Tab-separated table of C-alpha atoms and ligand atoms in Angstrom:
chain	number	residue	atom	x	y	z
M	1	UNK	CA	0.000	0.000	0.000
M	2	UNK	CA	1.408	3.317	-0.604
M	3	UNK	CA	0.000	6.644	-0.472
M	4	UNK	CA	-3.797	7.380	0.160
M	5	UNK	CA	-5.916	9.500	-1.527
M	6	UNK	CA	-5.863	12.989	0.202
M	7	UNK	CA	-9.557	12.591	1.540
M	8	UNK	CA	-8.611	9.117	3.215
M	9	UNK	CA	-8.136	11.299	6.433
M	10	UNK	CA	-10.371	13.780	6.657
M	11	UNK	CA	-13.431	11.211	5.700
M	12	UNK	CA	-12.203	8.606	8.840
M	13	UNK	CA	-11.893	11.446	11.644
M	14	UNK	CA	-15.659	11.707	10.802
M	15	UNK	CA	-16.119	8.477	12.105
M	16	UNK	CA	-16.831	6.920	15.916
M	17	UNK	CA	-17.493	3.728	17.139
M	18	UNK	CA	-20.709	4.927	18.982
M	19	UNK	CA	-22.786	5.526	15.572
M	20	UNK	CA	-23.317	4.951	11.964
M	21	UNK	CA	-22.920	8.336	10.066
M	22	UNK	CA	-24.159	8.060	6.412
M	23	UNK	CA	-21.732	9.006	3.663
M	24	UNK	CA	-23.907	11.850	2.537
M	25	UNK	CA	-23.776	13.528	6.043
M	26	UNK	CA	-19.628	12.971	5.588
M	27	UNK	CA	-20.210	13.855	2.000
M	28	UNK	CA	-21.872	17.691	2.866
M	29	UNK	CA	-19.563	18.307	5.664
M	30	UNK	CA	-16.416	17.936	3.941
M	31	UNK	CA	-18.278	18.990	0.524
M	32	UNK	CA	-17.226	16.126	-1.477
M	33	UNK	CA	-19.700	14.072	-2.955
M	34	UNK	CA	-20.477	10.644	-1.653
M	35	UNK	CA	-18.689	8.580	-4.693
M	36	UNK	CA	-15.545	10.439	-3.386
M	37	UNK	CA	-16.835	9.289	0.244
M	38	UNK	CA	-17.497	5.249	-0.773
M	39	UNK	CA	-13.881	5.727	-2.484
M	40	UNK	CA	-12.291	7.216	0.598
M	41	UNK	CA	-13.771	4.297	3.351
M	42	UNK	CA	-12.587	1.524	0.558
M	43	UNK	CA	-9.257	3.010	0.761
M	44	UNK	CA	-9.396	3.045	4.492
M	45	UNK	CA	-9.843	-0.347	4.456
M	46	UNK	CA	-7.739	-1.232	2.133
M	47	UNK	CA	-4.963	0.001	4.591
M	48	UNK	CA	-5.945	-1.977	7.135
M	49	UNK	CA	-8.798	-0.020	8.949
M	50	UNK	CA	-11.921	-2.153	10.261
M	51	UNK	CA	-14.871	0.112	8.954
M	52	UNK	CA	-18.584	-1.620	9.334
M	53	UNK	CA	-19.814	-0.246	6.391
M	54	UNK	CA	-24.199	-0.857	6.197
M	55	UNK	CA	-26.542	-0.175	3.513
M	56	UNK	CA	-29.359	2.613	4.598
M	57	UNK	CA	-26.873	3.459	7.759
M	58	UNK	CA	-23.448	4.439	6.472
M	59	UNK	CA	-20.128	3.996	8.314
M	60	UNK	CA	-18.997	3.219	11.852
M	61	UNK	CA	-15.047	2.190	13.251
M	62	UNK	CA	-14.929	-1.117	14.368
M	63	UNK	CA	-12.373	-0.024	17.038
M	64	UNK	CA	-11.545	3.707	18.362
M	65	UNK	CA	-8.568	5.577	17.113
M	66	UNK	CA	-6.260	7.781	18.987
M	67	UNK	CA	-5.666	10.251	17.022
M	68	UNK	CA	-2.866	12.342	17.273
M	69	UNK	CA	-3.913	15.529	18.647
M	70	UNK	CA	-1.609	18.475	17.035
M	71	UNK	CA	-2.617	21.508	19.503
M	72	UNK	CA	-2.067	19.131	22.611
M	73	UNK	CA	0.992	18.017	21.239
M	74	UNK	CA	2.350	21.619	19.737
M	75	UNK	CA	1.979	22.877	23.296
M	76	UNK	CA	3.631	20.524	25.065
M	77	UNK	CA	6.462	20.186	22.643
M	78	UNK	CA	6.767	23.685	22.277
M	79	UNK	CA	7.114	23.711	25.790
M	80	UNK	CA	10.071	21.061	25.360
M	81	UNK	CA	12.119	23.238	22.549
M	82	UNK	CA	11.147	20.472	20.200
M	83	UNK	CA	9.437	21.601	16.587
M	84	UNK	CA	6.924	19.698	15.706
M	85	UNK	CA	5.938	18.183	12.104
M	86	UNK	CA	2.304	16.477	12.342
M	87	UNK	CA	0.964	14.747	8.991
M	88	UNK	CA	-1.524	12.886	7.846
M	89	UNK	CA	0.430	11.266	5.750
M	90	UNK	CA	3.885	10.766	4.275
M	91	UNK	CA	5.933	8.477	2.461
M	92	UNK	CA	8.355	7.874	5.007
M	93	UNK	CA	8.619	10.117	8.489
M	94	UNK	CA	13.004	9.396	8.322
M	95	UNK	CA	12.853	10.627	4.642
M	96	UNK	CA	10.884	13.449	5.349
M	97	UNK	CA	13.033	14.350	8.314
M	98	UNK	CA	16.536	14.067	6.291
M	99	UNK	CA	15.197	15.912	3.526
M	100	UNK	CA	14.398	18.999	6.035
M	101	UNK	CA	17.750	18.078	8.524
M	102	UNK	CA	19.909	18.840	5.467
M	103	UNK	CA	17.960	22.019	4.952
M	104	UNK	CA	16.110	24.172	7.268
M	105	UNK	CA	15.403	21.258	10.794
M	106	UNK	CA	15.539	23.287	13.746
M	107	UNK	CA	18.045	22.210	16.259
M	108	UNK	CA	15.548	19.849	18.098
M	109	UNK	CA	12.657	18.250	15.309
M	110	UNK	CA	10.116	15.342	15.833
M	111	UNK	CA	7.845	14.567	12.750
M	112	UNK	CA	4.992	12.033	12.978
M	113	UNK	CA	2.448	10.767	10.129
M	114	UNK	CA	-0.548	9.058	11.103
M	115	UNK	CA	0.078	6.964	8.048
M	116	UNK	CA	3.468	6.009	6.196
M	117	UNK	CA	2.756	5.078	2.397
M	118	UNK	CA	6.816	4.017	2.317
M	119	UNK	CA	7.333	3.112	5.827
M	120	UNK	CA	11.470	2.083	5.887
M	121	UNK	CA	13.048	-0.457	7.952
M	122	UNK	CA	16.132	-2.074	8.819
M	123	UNK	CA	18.483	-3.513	5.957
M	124	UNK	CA	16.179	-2.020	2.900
M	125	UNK	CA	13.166	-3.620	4.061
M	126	UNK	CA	9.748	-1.806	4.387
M	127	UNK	CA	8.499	-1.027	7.192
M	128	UNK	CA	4.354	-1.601	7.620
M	129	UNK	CA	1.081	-0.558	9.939
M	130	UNK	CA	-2.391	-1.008	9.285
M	131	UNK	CA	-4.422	2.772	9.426
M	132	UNK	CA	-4.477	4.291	12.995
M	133	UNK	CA	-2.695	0.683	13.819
M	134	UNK	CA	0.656	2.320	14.731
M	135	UNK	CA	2.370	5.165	15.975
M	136	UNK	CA	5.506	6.442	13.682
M	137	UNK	CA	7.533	9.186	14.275
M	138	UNK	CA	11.048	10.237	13.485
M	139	UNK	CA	13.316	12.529	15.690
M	140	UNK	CA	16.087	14.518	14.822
M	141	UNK	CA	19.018	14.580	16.759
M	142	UNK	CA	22.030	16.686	16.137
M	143	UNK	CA	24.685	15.384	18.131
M	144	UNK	CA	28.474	17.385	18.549
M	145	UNK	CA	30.166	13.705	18.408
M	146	UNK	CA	31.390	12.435	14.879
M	147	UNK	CA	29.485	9.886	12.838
M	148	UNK	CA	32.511	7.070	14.282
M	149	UNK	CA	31.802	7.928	18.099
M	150	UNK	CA	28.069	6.965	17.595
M	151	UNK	CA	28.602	3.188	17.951
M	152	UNK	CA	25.443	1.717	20.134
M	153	UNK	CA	23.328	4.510	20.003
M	154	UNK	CA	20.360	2.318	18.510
M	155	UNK	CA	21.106	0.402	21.502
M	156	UNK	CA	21.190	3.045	23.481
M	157	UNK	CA	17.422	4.116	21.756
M	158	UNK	CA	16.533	0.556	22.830
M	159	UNK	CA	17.376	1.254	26.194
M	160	UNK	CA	15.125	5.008	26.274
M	161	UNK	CA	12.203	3.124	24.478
M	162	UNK	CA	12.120	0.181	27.150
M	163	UNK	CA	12.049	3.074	29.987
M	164	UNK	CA	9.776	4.716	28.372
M	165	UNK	CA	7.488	2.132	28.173
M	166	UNK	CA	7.869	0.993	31.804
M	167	UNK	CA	7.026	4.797	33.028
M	168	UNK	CA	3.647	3.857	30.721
M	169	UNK	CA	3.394	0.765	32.476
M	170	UNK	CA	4.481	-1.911	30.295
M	171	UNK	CA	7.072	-3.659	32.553
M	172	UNK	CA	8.406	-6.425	30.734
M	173	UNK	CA	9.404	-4.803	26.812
M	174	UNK	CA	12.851	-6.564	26.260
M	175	UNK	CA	15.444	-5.827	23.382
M	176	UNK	CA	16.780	-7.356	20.905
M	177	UNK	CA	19.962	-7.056	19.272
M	178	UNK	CA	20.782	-4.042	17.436
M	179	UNK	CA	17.175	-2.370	17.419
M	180	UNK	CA	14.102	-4.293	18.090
M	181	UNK	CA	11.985	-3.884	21.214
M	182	UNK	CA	10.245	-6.929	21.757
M	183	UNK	CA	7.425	-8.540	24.668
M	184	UNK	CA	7.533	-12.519	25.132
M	185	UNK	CA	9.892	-12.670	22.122
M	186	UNK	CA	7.395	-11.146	19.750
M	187	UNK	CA	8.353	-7.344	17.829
M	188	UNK	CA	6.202	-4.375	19.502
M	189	UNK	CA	8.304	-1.851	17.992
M	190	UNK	CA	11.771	-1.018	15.217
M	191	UNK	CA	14.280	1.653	15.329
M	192	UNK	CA	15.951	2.707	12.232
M	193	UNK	CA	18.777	5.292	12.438
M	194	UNK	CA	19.938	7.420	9.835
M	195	UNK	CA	22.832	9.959	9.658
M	196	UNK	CA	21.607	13.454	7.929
M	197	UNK	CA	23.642	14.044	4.741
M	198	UNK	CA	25.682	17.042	6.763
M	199	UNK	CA	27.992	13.927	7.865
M	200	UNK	CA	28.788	13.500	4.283
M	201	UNK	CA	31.755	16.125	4.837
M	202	UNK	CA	35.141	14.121	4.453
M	203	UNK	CA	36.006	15.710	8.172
M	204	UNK	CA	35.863	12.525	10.065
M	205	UNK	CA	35.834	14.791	13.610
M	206	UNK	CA	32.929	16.599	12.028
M	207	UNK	CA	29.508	16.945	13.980
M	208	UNK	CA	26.740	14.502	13.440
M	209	UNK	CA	23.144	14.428	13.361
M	210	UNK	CA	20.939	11.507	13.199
M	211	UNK	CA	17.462	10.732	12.531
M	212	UNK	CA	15.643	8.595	14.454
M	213	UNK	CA	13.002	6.522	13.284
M	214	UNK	CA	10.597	4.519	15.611
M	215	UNK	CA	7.917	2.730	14.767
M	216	UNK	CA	5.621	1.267	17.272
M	217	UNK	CA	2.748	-0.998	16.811
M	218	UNK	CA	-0.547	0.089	18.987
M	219	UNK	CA	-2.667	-2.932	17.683
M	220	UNK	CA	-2.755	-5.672	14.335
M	221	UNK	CA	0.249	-7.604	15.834
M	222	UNK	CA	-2.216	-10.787	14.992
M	223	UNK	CA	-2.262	-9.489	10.888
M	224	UNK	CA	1.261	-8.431	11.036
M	225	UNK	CA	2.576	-11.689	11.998
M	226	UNK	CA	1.238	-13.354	9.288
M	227	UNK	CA	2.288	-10.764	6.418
M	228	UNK	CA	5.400	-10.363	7.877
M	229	UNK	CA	6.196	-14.183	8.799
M	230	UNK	CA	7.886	-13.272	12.129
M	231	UNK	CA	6.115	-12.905	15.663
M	232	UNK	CA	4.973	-9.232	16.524
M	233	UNK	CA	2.896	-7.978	18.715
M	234	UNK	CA	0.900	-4.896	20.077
M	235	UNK	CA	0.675	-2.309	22.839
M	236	UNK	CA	-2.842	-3.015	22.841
M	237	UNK	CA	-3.004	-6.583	23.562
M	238	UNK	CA	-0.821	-5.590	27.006
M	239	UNK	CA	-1.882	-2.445	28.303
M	240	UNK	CA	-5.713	-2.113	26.364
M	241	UNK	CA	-6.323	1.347	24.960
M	242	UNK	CA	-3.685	3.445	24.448
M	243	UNK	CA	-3.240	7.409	24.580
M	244	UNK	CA	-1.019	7.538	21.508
M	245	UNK	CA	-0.559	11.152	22.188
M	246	UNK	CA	0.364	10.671	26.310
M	247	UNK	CA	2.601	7.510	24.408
M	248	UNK	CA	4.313	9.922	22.298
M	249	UNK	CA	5.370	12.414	24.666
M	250	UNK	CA	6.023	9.934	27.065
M	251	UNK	CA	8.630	8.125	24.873
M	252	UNK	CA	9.932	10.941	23.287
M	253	UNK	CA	10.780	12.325	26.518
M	254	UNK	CA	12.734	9.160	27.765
M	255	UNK	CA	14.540	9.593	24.428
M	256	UNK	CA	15.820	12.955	25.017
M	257	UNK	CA	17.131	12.125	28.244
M	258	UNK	CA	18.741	8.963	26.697
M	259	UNK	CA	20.387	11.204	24.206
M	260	UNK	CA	21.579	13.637	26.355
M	261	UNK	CA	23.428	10.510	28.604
M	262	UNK	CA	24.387	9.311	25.140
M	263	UNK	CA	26.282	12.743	24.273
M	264	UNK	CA	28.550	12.748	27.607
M	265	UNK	CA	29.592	9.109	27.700
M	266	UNK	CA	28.799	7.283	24.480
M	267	UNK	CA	26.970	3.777	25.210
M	268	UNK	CA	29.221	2.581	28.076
M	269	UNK	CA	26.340	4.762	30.623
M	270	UNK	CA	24.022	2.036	28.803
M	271	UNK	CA	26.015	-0.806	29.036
M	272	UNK	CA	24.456	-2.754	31.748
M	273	UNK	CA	20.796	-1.602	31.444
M	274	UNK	CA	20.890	-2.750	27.931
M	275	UNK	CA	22.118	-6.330	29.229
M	276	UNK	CA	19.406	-6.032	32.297
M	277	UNK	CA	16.790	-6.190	29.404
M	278	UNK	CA	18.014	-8.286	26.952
M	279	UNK	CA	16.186	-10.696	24.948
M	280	UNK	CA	18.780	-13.513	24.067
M	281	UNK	CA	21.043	-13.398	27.204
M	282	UNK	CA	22.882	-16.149	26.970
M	283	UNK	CA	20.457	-18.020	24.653
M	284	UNK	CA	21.454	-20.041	21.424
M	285	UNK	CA	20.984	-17.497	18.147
M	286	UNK	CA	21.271	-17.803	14.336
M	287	UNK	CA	23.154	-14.196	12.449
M	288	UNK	CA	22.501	-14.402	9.176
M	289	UNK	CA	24.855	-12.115	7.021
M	290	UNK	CA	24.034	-9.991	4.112
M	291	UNK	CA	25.560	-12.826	2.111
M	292	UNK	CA	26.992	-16.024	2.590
M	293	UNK	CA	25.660	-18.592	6.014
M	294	UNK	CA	23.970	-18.060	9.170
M	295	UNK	CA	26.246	-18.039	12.240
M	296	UNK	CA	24.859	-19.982	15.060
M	297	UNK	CA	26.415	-19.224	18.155
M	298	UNK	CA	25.366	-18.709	21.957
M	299	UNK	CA	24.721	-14.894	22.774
M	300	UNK	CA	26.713	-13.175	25.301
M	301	UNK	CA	25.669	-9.874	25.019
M	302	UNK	CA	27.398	-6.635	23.302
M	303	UNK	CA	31.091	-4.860	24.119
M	304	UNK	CA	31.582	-1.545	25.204
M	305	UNK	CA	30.709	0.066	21.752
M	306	UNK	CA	27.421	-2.140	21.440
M	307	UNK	CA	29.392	-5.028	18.961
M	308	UNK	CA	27.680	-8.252	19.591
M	309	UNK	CA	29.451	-10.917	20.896
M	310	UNK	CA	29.106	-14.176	19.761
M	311	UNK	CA	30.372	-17.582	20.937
M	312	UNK	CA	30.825	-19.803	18.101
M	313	UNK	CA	32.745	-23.146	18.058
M	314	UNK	CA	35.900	-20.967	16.958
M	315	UNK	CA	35.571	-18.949	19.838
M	316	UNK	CA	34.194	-15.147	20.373
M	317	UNK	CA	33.309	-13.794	17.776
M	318	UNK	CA	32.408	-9.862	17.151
M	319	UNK	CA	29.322	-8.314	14.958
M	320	UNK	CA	28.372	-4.930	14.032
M	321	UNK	CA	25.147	-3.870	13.343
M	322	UNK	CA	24.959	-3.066	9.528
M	323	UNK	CA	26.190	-6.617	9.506
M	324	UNK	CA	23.705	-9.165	10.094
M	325	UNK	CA	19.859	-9.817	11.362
M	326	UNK	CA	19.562	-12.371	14.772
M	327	UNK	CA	17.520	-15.354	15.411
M	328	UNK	CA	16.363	-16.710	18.112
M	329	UNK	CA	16.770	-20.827	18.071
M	330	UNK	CA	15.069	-22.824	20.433
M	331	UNK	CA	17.579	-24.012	22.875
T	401	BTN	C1	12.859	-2.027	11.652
T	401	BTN	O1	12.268	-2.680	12.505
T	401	BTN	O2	13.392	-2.554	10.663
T	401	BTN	C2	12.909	-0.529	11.792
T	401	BTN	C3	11.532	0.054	11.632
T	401	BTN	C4	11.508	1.559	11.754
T	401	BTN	C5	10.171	2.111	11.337
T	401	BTN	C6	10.046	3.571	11.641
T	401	BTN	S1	8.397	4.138	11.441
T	401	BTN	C7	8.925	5.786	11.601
T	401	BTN	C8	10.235	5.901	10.862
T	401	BTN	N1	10.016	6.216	9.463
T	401	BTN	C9	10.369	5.206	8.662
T	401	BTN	O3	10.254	5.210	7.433
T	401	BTN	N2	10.860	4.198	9.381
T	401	BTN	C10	10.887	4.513	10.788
């Protein structure tokens, strides 16, 4: 699915769970006609939004939607320093964000979409969320330390977005290894980091800044798991309905204070509270390399810099993140 036609949005904010509204009253209050209404719900479900739909009655959301609420969140960012970038929709929130970091991005940026025709993940894949399924937001972060001295700071990210959630009362989000948060081995949420074309100069001491991308599923982890042929899972099915705007702040708070920690000391000041949530501690895991055969190996955990370490038959061995995607095996 990519993008949505631009009344997609407008036409599904009309909608509650409480009653049926009929697609000519959505029809004369956004002045469209109702073709352009039938058109807009068929979209909406295309992308993954449960819509009862009933002759004679209209429409009606199977399920509420938190939707992100831009004067709520404009004040309280404001309020934070942070600029804030609300969409409807874009292709991607990290391409949007490095397109405006190399340009105008204030100091401090967060952009969010409430849908993500493009959505980009880890290693070239895509990254996907049903409508009003997810929330998605990148954050720019423009960091005085060179492009080299930000080894582990996806781990680091990991680390924030566990806290984060724990302050919102999820107590038992784990991490996997390099980005992945994860509940009973199953994927609530990705990170995917990427460096703003500023650290392009050849000045290897020059400043850095990095967008981060976070994706974090609210509900669908049932669907996803099938399209995506991995386990994931959902805020929803641990904590019920979820304030996606008290989630937001709430996590992007616990990632400014990570980054701050991360700008005086580097991952070391992460070191152990990344290990006190890890996924694979010491458990049997398959790497699988961009090429070539897996790596199976016992996990031990990650070095100073946040390199995993592996122990193979051959002895330790040491991965970077670029490097390879981990699997669990059952032990
Ligand atoms: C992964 O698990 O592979 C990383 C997923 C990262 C997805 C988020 S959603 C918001 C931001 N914009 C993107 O295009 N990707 C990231």
């Amino acid at each position: 699915m990519n993008d949505l036609p631009a009344l997609v949005l407008p036409v599904v904010r009309q909608l509650t769970t409480e009653h049926f509204r009929s697609g000519e009253a959505i029809a004369r209050q956004l002045n469209c006609s109702r073709a352009s209404v039938h058109n807009a719900i068929r979209a909406a479900q295309l992308a993954g939004l449960d819509v009862h739909a009933v002759h004679g009655r209209g429409y009606r959301l199977a399920a509420p939607i938190s939707w992100l609420d831009a004067e709520r969140l404009g004040t309280e960012f404001a309020r934070r320093g942070i600029t804030l970038e609300l969409h409807d929709q874009l292709a991607s929130t990290n391409a949007w964000l490095l397109h405006w970091a190399a340009h105008t991005a204030p100091q401090r940026a967060l952009v969010c979409a409430e849908w993500q025709g493009q959505g980009r993940g880890r290693r070239g894949r895509r990254w996907q969320s049903g409508l009003g399924d997810a929330l998605t937001f990148s954050y720019l972060w423009r960091s005085a330390r060179p492009a080299a001295q930000l080894s582990g700071l996806s781990l680091a990210v990991g680390v924030a977005l566990v806290e984060g959630l724990r302050t919102f009362g999820l107590t038992h989000a784990q991490v996997k290894w390099p980005n992945d948060i994860l509940i009973g081995g199953a994927k609530l949420a990705g990170v995917l980091i990427e460096l703003a074309s500023d650290n392009l100069s050849n000045d290897v001491l020059a400043p850095c800044s990095a967008v981060i991308g976070i994706g974090l599923n609210l509900r669908g982890g049932t669907v996803l798991s099938e399209s995506v042929g991995q386990p994931v899972t959902d805020l929803e099915a641990h904590l019920g309905t979820v304030d996606r705007n008290a989630l937001l702040l709430t996590l992007v708070d616990a990632l400014d204070a990570a980054l701050s920690r991360f700008e005086q000391t580097g991952f070391s000041a992460f070191h152990d509270a990344w290990h006190a949530c890890h996924a694979h501690q010491a458990l049997p895991v398959s790497l699988q390399p961009g090429q070539g055969e897996a790596i199976s190996g016992v996990m031990l955990g990650v070095d100073a810099q946040g390199a995993l370490l592996l122990q193979t038959p051959d002895g330790i061995r040491t991965f970077h993140s670029g490097e390879v995607s981990l699997r669990a095996l059952t032990p």
